PDB file of C-alpha atoms and ligand atoms in Angstrom:
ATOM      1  CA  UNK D   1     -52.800-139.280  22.323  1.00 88.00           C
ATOM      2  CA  UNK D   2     -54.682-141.195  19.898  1.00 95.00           C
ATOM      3  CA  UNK D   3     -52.525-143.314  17.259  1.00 97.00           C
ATOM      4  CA  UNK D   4     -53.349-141.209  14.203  1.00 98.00           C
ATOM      5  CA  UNK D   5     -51.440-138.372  15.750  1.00 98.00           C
ATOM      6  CA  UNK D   6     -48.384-140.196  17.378  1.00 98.00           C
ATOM      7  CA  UNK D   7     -48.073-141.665  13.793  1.00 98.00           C
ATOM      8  CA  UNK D   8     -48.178-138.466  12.191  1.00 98.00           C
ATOM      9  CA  UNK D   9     -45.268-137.343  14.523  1.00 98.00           C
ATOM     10  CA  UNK D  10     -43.524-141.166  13.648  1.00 98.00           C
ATOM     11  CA  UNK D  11     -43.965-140.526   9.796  1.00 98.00           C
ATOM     12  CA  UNK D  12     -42.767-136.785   9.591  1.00 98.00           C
ATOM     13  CA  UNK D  13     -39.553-137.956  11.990  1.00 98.00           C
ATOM     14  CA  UNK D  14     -38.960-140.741   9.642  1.00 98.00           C
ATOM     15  CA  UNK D  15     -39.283-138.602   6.405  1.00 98.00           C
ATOM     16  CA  UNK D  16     -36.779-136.120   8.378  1.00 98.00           C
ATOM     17  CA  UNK D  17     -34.129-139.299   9.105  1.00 98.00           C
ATOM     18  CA  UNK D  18     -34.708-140.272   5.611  1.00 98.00           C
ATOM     19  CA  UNK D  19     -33.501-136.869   4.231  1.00 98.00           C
ATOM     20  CA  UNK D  20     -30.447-136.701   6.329  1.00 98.00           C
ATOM     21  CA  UNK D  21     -29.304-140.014   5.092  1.00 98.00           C
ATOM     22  CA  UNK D  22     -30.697-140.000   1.207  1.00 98.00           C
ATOM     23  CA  UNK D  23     -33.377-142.816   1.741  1.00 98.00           C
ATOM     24  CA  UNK D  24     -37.295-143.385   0.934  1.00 98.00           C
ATOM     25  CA  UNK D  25     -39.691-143.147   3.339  1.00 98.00           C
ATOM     26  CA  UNK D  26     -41.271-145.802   0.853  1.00 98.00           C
ATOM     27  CA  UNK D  27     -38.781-148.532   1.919  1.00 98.00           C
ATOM     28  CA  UNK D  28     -39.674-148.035   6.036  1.00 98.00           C
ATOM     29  CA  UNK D  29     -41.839-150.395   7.441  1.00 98.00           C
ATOM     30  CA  UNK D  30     -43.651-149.941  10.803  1.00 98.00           C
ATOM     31  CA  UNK D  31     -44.123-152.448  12.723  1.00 98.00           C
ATOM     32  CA  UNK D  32     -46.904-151.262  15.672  1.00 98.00           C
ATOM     33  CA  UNK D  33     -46.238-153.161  18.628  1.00 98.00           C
ATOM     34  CA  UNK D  34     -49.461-153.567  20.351  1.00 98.00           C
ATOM     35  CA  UNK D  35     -47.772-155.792  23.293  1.00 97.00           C
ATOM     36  CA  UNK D  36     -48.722-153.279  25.997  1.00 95.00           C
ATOM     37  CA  UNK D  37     -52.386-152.399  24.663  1.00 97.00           C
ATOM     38  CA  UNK D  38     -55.454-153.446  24.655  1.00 97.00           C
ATOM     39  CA  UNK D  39     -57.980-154.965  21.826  1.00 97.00           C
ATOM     40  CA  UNK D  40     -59.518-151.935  21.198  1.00 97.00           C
ATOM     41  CA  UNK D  41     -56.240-149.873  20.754  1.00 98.00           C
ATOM     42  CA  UNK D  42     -54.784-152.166  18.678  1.00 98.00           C
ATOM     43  CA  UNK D  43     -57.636-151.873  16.655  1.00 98.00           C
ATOM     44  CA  UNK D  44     -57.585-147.776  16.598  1.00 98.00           C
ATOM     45  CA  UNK D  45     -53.825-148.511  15.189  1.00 98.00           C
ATOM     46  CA  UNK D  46     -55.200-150.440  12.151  1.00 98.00           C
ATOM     47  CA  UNK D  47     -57.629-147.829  11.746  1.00 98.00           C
ATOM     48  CA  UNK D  48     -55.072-145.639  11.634  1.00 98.00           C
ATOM     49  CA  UNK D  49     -53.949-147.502   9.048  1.00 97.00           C
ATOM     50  CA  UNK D  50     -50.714-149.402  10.396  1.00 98.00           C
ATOM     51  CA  UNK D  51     -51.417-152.715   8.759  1.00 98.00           C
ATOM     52  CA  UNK D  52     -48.267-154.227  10.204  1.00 98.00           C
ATOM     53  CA  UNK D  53     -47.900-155.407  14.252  1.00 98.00           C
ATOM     54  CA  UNK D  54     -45.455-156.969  16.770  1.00 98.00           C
ATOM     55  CA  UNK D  55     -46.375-159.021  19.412  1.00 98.00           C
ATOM     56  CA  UNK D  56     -43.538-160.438  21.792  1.00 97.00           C
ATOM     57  CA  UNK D  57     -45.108-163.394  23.495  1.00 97.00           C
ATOM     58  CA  UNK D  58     -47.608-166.337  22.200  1.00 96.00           C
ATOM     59  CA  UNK D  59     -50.298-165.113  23.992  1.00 97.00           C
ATOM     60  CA  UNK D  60     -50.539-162.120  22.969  1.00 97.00           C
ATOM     61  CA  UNK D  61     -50.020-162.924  19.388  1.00 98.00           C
ATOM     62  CA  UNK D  62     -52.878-165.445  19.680  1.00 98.00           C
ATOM     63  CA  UNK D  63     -55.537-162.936  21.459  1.00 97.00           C
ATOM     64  CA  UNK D  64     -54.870-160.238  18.937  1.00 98.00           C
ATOM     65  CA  UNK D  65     -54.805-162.532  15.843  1.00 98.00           C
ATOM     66  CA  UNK D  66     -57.729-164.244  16.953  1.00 97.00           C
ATOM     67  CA  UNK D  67     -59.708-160.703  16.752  1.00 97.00           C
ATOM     68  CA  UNK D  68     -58.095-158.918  13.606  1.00 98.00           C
ATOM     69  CA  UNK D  69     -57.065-161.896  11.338  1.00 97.00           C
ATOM     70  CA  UNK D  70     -55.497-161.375   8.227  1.00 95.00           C
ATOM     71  CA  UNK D  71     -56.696-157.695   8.739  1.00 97.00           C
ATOM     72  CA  UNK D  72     -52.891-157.155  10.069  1.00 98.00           C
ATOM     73  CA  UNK D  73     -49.331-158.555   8.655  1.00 98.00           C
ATOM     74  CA  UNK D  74     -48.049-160.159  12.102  1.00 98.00           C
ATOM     75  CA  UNK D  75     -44.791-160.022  13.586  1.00 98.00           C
ATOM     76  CA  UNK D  76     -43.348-162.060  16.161  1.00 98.00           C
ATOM     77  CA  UNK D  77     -40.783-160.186  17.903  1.00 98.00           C
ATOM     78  CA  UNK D  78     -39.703-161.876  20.779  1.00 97.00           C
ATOM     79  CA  UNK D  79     -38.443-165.324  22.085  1.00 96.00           C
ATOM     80  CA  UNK D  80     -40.048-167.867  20.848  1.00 96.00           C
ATOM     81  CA  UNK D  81     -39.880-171.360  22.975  1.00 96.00           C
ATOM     82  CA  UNK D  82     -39.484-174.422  20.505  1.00 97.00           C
ATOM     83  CA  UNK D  83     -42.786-175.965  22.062  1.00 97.00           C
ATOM     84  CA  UNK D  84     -44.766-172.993  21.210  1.00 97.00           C
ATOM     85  CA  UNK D  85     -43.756-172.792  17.705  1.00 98.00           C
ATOM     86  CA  UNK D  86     -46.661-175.216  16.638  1.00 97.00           C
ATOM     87  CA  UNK D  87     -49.026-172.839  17.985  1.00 96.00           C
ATOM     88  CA  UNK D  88     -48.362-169.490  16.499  1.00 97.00           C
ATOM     89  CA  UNK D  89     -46.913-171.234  12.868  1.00 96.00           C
ATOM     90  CA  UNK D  90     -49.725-171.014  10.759  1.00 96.00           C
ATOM     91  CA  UNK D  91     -50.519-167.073  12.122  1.00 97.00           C
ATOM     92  CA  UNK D  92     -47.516-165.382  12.086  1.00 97.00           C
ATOM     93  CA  UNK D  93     -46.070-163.801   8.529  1.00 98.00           C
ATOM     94  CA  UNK D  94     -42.571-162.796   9.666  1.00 98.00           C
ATOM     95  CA  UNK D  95     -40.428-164.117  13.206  1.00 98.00           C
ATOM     96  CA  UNK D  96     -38.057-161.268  14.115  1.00 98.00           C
ATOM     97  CA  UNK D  97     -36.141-163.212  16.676  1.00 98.00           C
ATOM     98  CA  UNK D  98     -34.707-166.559  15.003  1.00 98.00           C
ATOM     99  CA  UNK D  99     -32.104-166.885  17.507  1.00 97.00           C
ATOM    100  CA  UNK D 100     -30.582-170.732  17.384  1.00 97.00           C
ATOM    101  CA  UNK D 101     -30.888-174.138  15.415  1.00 98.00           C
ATOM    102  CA  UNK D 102     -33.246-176.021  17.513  1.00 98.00           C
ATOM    103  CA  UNK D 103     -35.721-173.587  17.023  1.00 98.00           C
ATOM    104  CA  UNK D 104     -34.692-173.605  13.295  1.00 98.00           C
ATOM    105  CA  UNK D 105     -35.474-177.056  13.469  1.00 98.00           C
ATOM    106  CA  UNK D 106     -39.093-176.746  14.878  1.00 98.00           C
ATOM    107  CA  UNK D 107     -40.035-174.447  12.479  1.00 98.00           C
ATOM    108  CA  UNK D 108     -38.420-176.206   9.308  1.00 98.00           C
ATOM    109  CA  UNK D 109     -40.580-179.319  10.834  1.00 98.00           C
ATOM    110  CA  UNK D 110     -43.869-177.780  11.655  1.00 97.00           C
ATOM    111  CA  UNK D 111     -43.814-175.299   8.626  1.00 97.00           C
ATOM    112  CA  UNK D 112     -45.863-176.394   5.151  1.00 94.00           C
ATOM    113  CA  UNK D 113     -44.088-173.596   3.448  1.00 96.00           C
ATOM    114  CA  UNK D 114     -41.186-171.376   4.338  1.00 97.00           C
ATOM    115  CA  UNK D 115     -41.083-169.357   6.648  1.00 98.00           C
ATOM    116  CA  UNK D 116     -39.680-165.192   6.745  1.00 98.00           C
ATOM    117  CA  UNK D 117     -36.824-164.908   9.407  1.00 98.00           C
ATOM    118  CA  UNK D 118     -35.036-162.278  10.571  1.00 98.00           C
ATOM    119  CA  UNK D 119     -31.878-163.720  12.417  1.00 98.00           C
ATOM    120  CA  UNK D 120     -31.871-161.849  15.947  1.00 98.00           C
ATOM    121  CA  UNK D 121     -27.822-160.540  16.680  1.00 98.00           C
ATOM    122  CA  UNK D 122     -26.856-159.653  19.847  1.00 96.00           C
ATOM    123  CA  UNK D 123     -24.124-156.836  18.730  1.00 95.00           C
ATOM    124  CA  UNK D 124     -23.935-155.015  21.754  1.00 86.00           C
ATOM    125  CA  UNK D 125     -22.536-158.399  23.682  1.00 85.00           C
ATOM    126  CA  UNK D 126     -24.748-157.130  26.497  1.00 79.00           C
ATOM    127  CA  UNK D 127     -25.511-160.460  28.761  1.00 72.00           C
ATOM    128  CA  UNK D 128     -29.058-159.725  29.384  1.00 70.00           C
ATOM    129  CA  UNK D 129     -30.145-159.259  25.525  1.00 70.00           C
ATOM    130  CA  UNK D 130     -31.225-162.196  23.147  1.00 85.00           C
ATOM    131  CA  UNK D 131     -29.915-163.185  19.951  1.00 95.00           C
ATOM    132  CA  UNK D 132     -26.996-164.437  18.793  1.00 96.00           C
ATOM    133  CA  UNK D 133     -23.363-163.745  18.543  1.00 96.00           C
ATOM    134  CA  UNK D 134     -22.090-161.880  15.249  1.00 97.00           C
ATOM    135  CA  UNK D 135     -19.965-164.349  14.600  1.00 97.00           C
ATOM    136  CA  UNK D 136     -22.280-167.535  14.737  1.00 97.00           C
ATOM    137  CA  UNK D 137     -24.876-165.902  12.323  1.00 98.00           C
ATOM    138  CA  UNK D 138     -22.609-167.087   8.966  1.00 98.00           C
ATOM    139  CA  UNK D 139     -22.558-170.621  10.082  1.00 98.00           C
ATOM    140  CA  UNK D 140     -25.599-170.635  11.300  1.00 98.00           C
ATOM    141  CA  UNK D 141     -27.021-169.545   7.861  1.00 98.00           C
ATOM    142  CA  UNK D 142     -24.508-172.374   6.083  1.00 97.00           C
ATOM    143  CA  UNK D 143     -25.939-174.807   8.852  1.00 98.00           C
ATOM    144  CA  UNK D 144     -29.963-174.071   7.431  1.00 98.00           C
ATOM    145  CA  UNK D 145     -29.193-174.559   3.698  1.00 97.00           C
ATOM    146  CA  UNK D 146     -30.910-177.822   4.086  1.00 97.00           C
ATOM    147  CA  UNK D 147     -33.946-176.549   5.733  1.00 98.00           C
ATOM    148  CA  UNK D 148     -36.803-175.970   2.967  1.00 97.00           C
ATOM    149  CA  UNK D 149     -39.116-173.959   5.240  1.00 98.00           C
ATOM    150  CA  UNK D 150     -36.682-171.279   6.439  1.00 98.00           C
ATOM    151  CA  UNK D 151     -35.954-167.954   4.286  1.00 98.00           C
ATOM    152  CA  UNK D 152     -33.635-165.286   6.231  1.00 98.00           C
ATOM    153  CA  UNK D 153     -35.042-162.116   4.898  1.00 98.00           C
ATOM    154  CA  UNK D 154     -32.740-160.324   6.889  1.00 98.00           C
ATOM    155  CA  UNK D 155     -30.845-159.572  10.356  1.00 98.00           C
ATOM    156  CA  UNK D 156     -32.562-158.299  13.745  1.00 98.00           C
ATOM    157  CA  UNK D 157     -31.375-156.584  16.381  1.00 97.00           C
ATOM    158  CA  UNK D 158     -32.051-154.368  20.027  1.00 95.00           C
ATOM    159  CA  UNK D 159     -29.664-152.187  20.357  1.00 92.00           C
ATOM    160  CA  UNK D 160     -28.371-151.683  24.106  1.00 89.00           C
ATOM    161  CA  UNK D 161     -30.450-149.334  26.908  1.00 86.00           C
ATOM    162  CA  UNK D 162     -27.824-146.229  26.885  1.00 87.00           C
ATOM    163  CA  UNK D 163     -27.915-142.881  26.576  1.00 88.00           C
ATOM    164  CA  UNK D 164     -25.452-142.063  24.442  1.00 93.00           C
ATOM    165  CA  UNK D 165     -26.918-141.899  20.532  1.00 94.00           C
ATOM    166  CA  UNK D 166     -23.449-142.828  19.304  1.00 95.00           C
ATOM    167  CA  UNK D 167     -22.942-146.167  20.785  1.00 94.00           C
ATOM    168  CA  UNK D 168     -25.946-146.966  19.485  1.00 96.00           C
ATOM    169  CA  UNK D 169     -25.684-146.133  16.276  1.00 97.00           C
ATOM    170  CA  UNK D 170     -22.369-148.438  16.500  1.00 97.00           C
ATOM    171  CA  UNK D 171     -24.523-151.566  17.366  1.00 96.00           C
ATOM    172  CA  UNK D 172     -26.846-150.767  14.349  1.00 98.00           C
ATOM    173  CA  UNK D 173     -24.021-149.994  12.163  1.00 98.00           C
ATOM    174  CA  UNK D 174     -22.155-153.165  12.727  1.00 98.00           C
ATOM    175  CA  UNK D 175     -25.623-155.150  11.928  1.00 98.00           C
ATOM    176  CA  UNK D 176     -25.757-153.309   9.004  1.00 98.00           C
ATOM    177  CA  UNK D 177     -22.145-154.552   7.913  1.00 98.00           C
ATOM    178  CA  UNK D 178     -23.104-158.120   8.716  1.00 98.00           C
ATOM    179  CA  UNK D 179     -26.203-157.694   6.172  1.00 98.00           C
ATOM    180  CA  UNK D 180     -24.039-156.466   3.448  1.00 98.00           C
ATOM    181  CA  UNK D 181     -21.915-159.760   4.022  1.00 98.00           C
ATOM    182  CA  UNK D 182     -24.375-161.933   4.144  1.00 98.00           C
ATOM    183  CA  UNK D 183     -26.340-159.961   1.114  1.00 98.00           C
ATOM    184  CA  UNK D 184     -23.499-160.302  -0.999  1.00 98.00           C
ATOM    185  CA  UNK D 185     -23.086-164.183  -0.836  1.00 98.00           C
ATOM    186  CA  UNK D 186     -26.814-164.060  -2.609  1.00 98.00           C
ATOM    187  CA  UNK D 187     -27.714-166.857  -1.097  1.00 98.00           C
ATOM    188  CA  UNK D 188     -31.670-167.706  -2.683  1.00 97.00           C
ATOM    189  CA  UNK D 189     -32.657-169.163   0.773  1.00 98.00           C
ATOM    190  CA  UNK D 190     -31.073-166.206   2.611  1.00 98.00           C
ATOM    191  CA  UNK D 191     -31.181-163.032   0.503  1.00 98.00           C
ATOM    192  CA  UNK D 192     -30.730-161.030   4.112  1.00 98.00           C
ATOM    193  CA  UNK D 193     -32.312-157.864   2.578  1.00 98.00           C
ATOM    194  CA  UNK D 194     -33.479-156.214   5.393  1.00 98.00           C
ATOM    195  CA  UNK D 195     -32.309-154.789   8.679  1.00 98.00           C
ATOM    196  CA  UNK D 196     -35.148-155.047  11.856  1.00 98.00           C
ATOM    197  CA  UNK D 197     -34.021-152.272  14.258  1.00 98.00           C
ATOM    198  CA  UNK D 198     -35.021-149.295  15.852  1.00 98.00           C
ATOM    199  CA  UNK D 199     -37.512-149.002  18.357  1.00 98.00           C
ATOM    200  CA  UNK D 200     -39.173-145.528  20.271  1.00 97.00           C
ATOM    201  CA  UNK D 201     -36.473-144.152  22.060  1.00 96.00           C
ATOM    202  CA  UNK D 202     -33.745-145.000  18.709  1.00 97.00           C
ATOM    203  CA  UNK D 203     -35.641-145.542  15.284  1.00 98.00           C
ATOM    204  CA  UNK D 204     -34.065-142.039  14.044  1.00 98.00           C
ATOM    205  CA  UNK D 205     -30.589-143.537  14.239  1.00 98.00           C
ATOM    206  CA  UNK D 206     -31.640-146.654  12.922  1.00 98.00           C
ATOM    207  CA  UNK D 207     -33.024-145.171  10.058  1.00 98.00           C
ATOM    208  CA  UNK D 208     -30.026-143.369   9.092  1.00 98.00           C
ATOM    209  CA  UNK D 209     -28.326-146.473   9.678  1.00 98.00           C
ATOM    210  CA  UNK D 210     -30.308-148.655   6.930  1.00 98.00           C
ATOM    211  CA  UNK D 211     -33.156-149.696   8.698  1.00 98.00           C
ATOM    212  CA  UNK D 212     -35.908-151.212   6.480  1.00 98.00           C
ATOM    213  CA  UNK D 213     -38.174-152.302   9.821  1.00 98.00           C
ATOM    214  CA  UNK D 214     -38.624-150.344  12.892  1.00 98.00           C
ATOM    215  CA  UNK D 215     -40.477-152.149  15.698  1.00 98.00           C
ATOM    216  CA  UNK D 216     -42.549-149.163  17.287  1.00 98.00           C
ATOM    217  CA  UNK D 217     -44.610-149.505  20.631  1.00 98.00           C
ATOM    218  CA  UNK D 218     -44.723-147.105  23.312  1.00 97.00           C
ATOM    219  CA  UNK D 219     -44.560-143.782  21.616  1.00 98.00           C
ATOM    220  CA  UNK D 220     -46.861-145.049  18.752  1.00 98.00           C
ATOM    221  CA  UNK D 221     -50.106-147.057  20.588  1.00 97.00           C
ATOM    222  CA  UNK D 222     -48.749-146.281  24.274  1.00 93.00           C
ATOM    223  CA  UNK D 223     -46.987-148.407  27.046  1.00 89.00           C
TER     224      UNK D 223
HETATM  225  C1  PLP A   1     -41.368-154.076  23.113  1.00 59.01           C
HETATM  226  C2  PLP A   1     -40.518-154.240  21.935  1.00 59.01           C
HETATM  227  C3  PLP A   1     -40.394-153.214  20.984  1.00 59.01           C
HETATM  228  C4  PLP A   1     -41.084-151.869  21.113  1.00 59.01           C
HETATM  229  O1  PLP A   1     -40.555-151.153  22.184  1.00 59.01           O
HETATM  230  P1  PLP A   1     -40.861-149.583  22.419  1.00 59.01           P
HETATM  231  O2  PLP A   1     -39.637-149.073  23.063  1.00 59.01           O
HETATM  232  O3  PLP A   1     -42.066-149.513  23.267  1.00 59.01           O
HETATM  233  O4  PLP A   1     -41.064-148.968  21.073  1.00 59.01           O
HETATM  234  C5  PLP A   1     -39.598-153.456  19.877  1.00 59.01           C
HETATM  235  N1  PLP A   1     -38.950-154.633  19.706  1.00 59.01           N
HETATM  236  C6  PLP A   1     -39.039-155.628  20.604  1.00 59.01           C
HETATM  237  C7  PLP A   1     -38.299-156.898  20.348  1.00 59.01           C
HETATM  238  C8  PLP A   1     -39.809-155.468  21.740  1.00 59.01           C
HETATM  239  O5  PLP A   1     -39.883-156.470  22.629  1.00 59.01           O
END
């Protein structure tokens, strides 16, 4: 399928989920992530006109930056090793998957001016996923007052690999209710806005749950 059409289907699902739960399409972004694909069909995608994309590893976000540029916002959506930081810093516009203080640190250090984080939460408690506990992200966000070159623009999650569409909405639901608390402290460093979650096989619920970024690869540019 070529991307124009598998973003047609995306867009008309997400005006659909937006109905059902009283939001704008307007405030969805979608992130393409072109971590399976090649050069060229990343570069069908922007033609499509997706001007947002999520790469997971370094690599990756270096080959596809180093052909498209500041043709495409970039996302970095996966775990990001403190030693690497210094070589995606300057390409990346938002990190999806701030995930502990050392790497906090790094970027604070290597950063010349702040940087948009998403804290990643692990709400399921699952032992395999990333991200931290619920419970560590308000100290954690008290613990990088000091740091000038980090801004938490919001909260990031995966939710679990399960069937069943209500536990999941449960995880995104419960990251939603850590946004609000962390919104409401209004923060200028942290205003915690927005909600990263949602991916193929869930952005529906996520939507309906308050998601402002959905992180779309397989059924958008292909696995
Ligand atoms: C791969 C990946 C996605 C996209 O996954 P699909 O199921 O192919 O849409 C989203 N978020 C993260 C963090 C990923 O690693």
């Amino acid at each position: 399928m070529k991307v124009a059409a598998n973003l047609n289907v995306i867009q008309e699902k997400i005006g659909q989920a937006c109905e059902r739960s009283g939001r704008n399409p307007e405030d969805i972004t979608v992130i393409g992530v072109t971590k399976y694909v090649t050069i060229e069909r990343t570069k069908e995608a922007i033609d499509a006109g997706i001007k947002n994309l999520g790469e997971n590893r370094n690599e990756g976000l270096l080959e596809k930056y180093l052909h498209f540029g500041n043709q495409a916002i970039w996302h970095f959506i996966g775990t990001l090793q403190t030693r690497k930081v210094k070589d995606v810093i300057d390409k990346i516009d938002v990190l999806h998957s701030l995930d502990r203080i050392s790497l906090a640190k790094e970027l604070n250090k290597r950063a010349d001016s702040p940087v948009d984080c998403f804290i990643q939460v692990n709400v399921s408690g699952e032992e395999s996923k990333h991200g931290m506990d619920p419970e560590e992200v308000i100290p954690f966000i008290e613990q990088v007052q000091t740091y000038e070159h980090i801004h938490i623009i919001g909260l990031m999650t995966m939710a679990p690999h399960i069937e069943d569409p209500e536990r999941i909405r449960t995880v995104f639901r419960n990251l939603a209710e850590l946004r609000d608390t962390v919104k409401s402290k209004k923060l200028s460093y942290a205003p915690c806005e927005y909600l990263s979650m949602g991916m193929s096989n869930d952005y529906e619920i996520a939507i309906e749950e308050g998601a402002t970024h959905i992180r779309i690869g397989s059924k958008l540019v292909g696995s």
